[in-house]
GROMACS .gro file of C-alpha atoms in nm:
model
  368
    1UNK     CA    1  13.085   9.798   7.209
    2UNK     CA    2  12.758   9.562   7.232
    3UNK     CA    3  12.796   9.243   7.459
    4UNK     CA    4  12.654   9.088   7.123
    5UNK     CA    5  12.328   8.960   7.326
    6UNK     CA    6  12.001   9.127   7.199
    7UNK     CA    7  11.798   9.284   7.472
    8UNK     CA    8  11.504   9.097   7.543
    9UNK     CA    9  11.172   9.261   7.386
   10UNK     CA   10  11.352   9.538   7.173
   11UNK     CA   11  11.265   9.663   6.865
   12UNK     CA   12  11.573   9.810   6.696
   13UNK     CA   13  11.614  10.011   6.424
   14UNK     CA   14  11.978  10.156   6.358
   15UNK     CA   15  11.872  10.371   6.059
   16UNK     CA   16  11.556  10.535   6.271
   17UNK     CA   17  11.571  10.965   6.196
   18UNK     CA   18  11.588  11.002   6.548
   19UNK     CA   19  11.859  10.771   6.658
   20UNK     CA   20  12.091  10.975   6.391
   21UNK     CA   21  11.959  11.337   6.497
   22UNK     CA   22  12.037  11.185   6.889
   23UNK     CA   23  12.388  10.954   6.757
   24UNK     CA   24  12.604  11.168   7.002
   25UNK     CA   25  12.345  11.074   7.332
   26UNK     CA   26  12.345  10.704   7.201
   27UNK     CA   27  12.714  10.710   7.203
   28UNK     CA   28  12.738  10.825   7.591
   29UNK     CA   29  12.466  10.588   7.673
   30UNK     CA   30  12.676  10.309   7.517
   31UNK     CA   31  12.999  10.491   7.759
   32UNK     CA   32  12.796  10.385   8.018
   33UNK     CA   33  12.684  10.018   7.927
   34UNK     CA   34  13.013   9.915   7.725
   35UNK     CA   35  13.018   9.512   7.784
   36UNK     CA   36  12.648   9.522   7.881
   37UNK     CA   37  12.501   9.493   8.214
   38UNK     CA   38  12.819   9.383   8.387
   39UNK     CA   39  12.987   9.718   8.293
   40UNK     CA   40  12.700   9.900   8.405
   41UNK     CA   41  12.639   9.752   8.769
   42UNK     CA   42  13.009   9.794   8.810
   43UNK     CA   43  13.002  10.134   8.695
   44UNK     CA   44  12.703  10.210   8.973
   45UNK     CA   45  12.797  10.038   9.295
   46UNK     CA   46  12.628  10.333   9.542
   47UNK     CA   47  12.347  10.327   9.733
   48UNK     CA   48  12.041  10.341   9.532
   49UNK     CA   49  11.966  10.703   9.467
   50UNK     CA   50  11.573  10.659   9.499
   51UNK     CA   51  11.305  10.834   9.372
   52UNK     CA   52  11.475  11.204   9.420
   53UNK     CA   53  11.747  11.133   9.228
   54UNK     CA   54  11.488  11.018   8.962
   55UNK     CA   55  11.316  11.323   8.924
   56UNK     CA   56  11.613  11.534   8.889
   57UNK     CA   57  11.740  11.290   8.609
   58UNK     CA   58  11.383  11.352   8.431
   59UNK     CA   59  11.433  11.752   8.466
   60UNK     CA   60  11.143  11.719   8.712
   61UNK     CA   61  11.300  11.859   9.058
   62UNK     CA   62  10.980  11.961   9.219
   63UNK     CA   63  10.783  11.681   9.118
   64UNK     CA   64  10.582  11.558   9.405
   65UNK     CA   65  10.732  11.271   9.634
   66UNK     CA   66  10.535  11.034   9.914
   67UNK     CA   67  10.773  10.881  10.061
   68UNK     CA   68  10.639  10.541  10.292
   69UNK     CA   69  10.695  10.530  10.591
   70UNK     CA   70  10.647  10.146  10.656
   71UNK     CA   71  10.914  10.076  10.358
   72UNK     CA   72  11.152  10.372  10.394
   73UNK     CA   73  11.428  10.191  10.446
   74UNK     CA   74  11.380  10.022  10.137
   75UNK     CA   75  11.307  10.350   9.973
   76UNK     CA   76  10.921  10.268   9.834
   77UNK     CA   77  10.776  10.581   9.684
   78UNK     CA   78  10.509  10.763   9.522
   79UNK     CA   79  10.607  11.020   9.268
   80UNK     CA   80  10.400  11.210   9.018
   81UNK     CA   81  10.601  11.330   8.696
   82UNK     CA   82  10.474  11.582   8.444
   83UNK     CA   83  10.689  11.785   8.187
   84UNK     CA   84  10.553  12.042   7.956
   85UNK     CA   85  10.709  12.168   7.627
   86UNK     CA   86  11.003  12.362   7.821
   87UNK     CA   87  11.112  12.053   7.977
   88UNK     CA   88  11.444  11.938   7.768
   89UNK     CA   89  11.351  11.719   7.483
   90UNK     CA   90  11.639  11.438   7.576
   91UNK     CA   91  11.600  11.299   7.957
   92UNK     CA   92  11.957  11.131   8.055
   93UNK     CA   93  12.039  10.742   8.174
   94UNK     CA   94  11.938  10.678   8.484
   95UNK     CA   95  12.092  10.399   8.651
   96UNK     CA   96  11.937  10.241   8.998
   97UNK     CA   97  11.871   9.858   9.122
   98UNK     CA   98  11.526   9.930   9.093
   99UNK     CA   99  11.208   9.954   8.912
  100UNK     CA  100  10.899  10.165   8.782
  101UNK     CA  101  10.553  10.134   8.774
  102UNK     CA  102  10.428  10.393   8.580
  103UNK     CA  103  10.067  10.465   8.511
  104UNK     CA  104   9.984  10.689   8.174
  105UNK     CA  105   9.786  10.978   8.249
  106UNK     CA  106   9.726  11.106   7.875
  107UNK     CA  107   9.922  10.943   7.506
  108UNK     CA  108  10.283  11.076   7.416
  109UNK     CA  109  10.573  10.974   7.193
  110UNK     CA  110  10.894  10.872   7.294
  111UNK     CA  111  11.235  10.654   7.191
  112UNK     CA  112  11.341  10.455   7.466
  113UNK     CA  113  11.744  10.432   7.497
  114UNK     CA  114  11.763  10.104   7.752
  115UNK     CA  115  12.183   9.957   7.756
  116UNK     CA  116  12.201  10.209   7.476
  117UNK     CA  117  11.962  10.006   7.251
  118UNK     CA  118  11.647  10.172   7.079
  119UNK     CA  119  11.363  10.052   7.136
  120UNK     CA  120  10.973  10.198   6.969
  121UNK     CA  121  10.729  10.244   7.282
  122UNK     CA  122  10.398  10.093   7.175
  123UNK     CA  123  10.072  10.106   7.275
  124UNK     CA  124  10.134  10.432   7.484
  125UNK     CA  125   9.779  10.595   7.571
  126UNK     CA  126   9.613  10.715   7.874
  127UNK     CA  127   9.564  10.461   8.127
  128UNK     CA  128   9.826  10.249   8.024
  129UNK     CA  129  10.090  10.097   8.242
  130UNK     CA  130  10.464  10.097   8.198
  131UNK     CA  131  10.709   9.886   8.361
  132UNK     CA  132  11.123  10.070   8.370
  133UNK     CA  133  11.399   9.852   8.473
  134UNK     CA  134  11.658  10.111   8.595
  135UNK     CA  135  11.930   9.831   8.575
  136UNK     CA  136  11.922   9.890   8.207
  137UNK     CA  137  12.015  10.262   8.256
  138UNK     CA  138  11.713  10.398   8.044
  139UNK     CA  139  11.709  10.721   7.890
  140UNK     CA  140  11.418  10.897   7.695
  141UNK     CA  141  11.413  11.118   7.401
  142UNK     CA  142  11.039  11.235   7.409
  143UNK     CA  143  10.853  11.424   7.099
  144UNK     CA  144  10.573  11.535   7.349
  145UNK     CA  145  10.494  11.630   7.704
  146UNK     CA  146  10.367  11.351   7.909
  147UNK     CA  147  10.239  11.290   8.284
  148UNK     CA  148  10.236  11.000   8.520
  149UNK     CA  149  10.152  10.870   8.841
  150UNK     CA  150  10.466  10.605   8.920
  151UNK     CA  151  10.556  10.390   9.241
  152UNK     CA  152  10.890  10.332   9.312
  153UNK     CA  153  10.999  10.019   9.417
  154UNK     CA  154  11.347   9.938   9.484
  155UNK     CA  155  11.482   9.553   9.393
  156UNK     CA  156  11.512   9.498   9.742
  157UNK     CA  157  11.192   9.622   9.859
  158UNK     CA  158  11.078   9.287   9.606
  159UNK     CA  159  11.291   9.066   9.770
  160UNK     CA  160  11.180   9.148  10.139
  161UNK     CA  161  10.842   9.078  10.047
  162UNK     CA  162  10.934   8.721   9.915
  163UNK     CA  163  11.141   8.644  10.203
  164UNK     CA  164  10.830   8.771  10.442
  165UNK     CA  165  10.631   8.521  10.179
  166UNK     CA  166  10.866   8.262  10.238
  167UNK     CA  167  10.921   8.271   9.839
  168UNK     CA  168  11.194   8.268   9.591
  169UNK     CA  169  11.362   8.622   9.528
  170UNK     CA  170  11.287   8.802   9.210
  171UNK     CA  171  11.533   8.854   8.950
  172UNK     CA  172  11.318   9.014   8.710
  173UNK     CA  173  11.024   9.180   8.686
  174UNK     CA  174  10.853   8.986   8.281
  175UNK     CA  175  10.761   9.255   8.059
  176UNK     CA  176  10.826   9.348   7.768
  177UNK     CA  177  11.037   9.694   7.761
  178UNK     CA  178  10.864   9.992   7.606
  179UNK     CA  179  10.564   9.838   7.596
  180UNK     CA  180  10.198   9.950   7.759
  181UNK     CA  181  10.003   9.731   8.007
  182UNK     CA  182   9.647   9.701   8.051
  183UNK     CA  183   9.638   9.650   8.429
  184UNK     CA  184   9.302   9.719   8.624
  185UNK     CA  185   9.450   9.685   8.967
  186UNK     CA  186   9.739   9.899   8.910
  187UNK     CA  187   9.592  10.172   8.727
  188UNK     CA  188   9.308  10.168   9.020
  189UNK     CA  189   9.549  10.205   9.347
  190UNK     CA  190   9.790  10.470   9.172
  191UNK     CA  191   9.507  10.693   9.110
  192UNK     CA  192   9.369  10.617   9.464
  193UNK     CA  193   9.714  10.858   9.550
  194UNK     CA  194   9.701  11.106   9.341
  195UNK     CA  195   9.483  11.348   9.578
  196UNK     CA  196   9.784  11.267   9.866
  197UNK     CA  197  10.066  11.359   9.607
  198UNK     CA  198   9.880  11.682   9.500
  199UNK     CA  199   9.829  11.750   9.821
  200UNK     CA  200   9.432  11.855   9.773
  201UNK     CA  201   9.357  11.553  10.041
  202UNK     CA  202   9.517  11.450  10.338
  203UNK     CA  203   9.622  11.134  10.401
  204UNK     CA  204   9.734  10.924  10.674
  205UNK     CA  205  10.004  10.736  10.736
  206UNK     CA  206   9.846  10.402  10.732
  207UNK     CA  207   9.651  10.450  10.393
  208UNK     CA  208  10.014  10.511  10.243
  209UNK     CA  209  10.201  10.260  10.355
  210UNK     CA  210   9.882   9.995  10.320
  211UNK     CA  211   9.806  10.112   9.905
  212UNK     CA  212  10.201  10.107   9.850
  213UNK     CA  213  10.227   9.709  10.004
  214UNK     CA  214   9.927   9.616   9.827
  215UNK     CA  215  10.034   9.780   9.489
  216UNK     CA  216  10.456   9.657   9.526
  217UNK     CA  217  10.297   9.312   9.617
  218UNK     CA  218  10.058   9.302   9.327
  219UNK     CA  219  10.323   9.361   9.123
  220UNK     CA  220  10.550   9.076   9.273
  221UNK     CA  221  10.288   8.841   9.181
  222UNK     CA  222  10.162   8.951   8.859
  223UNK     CA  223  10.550   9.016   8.705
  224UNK     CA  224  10.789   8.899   8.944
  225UNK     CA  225  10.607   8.548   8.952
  226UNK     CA  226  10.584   8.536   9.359
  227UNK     CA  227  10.378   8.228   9.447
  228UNK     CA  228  10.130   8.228   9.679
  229UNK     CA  229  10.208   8.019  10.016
  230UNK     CA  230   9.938   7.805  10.122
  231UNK     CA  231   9.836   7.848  10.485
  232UNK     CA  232   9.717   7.564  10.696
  233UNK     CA  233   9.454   7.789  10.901
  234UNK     CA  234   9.337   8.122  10.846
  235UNK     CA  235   9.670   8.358  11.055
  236UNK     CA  236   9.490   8.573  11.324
  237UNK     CA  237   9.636   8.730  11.613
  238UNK     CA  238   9.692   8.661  11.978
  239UNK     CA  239   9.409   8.815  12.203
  240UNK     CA  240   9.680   9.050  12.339
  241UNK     CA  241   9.760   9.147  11.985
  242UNK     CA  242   9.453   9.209  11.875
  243UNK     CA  243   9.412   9.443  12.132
  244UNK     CA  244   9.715   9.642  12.157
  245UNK     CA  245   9.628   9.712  11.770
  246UNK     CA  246   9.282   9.841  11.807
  247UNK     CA  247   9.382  10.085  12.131
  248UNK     CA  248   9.670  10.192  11.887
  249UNK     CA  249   9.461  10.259  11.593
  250UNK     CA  250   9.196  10.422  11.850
  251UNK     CA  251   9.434  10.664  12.026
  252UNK     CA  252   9.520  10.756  11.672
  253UNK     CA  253   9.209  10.834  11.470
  254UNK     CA  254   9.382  11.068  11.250
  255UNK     CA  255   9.628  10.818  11.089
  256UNK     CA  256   9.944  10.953  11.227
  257UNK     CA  257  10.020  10.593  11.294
  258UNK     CA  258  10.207  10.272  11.068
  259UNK     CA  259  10.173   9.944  10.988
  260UNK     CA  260  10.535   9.969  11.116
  261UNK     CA  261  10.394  10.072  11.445
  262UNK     CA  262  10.178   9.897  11.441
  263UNK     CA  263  10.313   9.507  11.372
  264UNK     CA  264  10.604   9.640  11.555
  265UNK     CA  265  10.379   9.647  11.876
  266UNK     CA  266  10.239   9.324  11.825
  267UNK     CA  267  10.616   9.152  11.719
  268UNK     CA  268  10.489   9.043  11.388
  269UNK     CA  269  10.625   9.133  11.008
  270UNK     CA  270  10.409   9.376  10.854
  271UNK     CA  271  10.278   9.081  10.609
  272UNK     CA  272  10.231   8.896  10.873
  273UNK     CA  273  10.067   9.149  11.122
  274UNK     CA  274   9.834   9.275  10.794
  275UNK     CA  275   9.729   8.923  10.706
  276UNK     CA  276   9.634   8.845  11.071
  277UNK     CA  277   9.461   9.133  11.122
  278UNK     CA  278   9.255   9.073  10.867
  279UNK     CA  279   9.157   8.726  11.018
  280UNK     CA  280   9.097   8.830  11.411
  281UNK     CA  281   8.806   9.136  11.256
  282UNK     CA  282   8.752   9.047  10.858
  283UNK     CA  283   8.877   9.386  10.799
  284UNK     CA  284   9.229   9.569  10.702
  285UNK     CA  285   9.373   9.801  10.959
  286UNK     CA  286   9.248  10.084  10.738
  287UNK     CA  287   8.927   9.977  10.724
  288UNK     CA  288   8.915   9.929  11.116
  289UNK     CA  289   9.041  10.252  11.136
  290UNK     CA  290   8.766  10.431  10.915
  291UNK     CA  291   8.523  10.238  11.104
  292UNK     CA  292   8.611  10.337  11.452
  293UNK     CA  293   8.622  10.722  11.266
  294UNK     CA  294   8.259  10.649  11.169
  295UNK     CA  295   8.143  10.498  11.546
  296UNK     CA  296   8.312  10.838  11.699
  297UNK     CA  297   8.145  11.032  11.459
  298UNK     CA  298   7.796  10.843  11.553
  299UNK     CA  299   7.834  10.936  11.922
  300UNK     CA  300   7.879  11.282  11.859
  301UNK     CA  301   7.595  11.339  11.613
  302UNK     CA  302   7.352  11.148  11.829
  303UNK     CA  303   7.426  11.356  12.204
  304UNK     CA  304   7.564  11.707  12.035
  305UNK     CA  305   7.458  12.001  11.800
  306UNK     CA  306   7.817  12.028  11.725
  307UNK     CA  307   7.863  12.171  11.337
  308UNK     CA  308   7.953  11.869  11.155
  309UNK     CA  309   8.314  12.035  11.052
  310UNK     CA  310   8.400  12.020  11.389
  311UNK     CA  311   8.287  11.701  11.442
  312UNK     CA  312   8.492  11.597  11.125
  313UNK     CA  313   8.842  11.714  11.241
  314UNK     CA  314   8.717  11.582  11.590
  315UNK     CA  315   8.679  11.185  11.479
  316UNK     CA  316   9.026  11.247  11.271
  317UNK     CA  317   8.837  11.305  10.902
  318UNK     CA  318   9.037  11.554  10.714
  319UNK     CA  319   8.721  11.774  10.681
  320UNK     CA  320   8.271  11.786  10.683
  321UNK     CA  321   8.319  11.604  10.297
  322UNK     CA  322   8.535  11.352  10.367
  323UNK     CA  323   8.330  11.244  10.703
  324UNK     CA  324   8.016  11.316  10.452
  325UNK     CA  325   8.207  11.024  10.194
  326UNK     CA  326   8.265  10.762  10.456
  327UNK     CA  327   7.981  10.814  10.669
  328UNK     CA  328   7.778  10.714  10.335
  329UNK     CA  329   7.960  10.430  10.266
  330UNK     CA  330   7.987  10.267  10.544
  331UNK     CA  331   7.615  10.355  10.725
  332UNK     CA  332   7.426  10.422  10.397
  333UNK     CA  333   7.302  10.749  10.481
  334UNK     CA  334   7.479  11.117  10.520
  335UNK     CA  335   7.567  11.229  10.875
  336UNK     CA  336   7.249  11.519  10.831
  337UNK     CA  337   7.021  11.228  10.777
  338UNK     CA  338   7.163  10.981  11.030
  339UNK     CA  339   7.163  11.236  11.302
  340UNK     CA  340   6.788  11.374  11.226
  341UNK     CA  341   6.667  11.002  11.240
  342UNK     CA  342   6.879  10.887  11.558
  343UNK     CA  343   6.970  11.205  11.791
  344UNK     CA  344   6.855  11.097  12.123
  345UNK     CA  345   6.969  11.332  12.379
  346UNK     CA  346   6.871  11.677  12.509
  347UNK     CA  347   7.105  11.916  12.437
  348UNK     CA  348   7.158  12.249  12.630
  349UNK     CA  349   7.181  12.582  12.416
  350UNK     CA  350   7.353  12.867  12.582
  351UNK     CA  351   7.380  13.205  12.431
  352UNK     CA  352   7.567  13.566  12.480
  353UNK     CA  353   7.234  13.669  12.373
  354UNK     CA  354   6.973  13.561  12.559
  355UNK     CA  355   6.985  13.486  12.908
  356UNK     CA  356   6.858  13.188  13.133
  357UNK     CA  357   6.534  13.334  13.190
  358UNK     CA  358   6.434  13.441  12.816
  359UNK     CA  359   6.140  13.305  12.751
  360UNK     CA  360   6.245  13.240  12.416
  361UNK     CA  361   6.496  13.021  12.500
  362UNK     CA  362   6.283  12.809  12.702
  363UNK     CA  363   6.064  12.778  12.339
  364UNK     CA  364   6.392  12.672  12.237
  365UNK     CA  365   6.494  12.415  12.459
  366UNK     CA  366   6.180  12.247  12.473
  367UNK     CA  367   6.210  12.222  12.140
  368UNK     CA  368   6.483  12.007  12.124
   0.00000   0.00000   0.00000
């Protein structure tokens, strides 16, 4: 039933003990492939089911989703997938015009079922990358539990960041199926989520959208083969720009804006509006907005006594240790420290307590 044409990177072994014990499941995967690829896109022409319809094809209904909001039409998405012993043993194809990027969060042992082929995983340990082609309706038949941090990224999601490149579309992403990738710059930005997708952190908006553009265009590069287009001058925006983005960001300290929003207000692409940002201030909108978090924060710690949780939720920090995290990186020093060495103003101290004309609180204020 086998278009004849051996799938690129497989390993294949037709007397393997588990393809036997599984024959039945190879044969259904096969129903669904019959004449290769052709069969199978013409067997799936729906709308992408995205990253939902994913999890419940993995057994993994309540695994955590993070949707972007800059890319939701194109369906980008964080997901974080985990399966213990009780998850079934044998996950079915999944068919979608779209890929994986899955980063390894501990070693586990699998048979990968991709056009109905076997193929040996190798090289699967903690840390490791993994790259799914959903156009080859993969299904798993896993030996042990695993867990992953994954983005998303739907084929077209590729192909609008090429045409915003002014770049050939991608076809494919080059790997080699079923086997691990050492890649430092994905393994770093999917961890960067998982406090958003187990909800321990919040996280804005603009983070989100900003770590999934940076990790869907890494990967357009690195696999997809996306060239980079040489610019005659360094893109920056328009003075009017420029400043429509910074009162935007600044009216919105806690995030609850997008790079959507954002270029949308300026009339520029998000690639476009992202790069040029980053040549009018030398920073990422992110980074502008963390900044102007930090100079809020510095105001309020030099002419207050304000607690510094409420000074926190105040400058749009999700709370005293996350101000306390920033604050350091970006000054050097904690907020305690900065404050003791730079508070400048004299600050009046009421009480329920003690009334205008204690002479304790005058010890007090004169304190100060």
């Amino acid at each position: 039933m086998s278009d004849g044409k051996p799938f690129r990177g497989c390993v294949v072994s037709s007397t393997a003990p588990s393809l036997r014990r599984t024959y039945n499941f190879v044969i259904l995967t096969r129903m669904h492939v019959m004449s290769g690829r052709t069969q199978t896109n013409r067997l799936h022409q729906q709308v992408a089911p995205g990253a939902g319809a994913l999890a419940e094809s993995l057994n993994l209904q309540d695994a955590p989703i993070l949707q972007t909001s800059a890319t939701c039409k194109s369906g980008l998405a964080f997901i974080e997938t985990t399966c213990s012993e009780d998850t079934p043993l044998i996950m079915q194809p999944f068919y979608d015009d779209a890929f994986l990027i899955s980063l390894q969060l501990q070693a586990w042992d699998f048979d990968l079922y991709a056009d109905g082929r076997l193929i040996r995983p190798q090289g699967i340990v903690a840390g490791a990358t993994l790259i799914a082609d959903f156009r080859y309706s993969p299904a798993y038949e896993r030996r042990e539990p695993f867990h992953a941090v994954d983005l998303y990224i739907p084929h077209k999601s590729l192909n609008a960041l090429t045409e915003d490149a002014n770049a050939p579309a991608i076809d494919e992403l080059h790997h080699v199926p079923g086997n691990a990738l050492q890649d430092h710059v994905t393994r770093h930005l999917l961890l960067a989520m998982r406090p958003a997708l187990s909800g321990q952190s919040p996280t804005s908006e603009l983070f989100v959208d900003y770590v999934a553009r940076a990790l869907a265009t890494h990967v357009a590069h690195t696999y997809g083969g996306m060239g980079v287009r040489l610019e005659a001058k360094t893109a920056r925006l328009a003075r009017w720009q420029e400043q429509c983005a910074k009162e935007l960001i600044a009216a919105n300290l806690s995030g609850n804006i997008t790079l959507t929003d954002l270029a949308k207000a300026c009339g520029l692409s998000i690639r476009h509006f992202t790069r040029a940002f980053r040549g009018s201030t030398g920073m990422s909108p992110h980074t502008w907005l963390l900044q102007r978090r930090v100079d809020k924060a510095k105001q309020q710690l030099a002419c207050s006594r304000r607690l510094l949780a409420e000074i926190a939720l105040d400058c749009g920090f999700a709370d005293q240790s996350h101000m306390t995290r920033v604050f350091h990186r970006v000054i050097g020093m904690t907020p305690g420290t900065w404050r003791r060495l730079n508070q400048r103003c004299t600050v009046e101290i009421t009480s329920p307590i003690l009334s205008n004309s204690d002479p304790s609180l005058q010890d007090m204020r004169s304190a100060i």
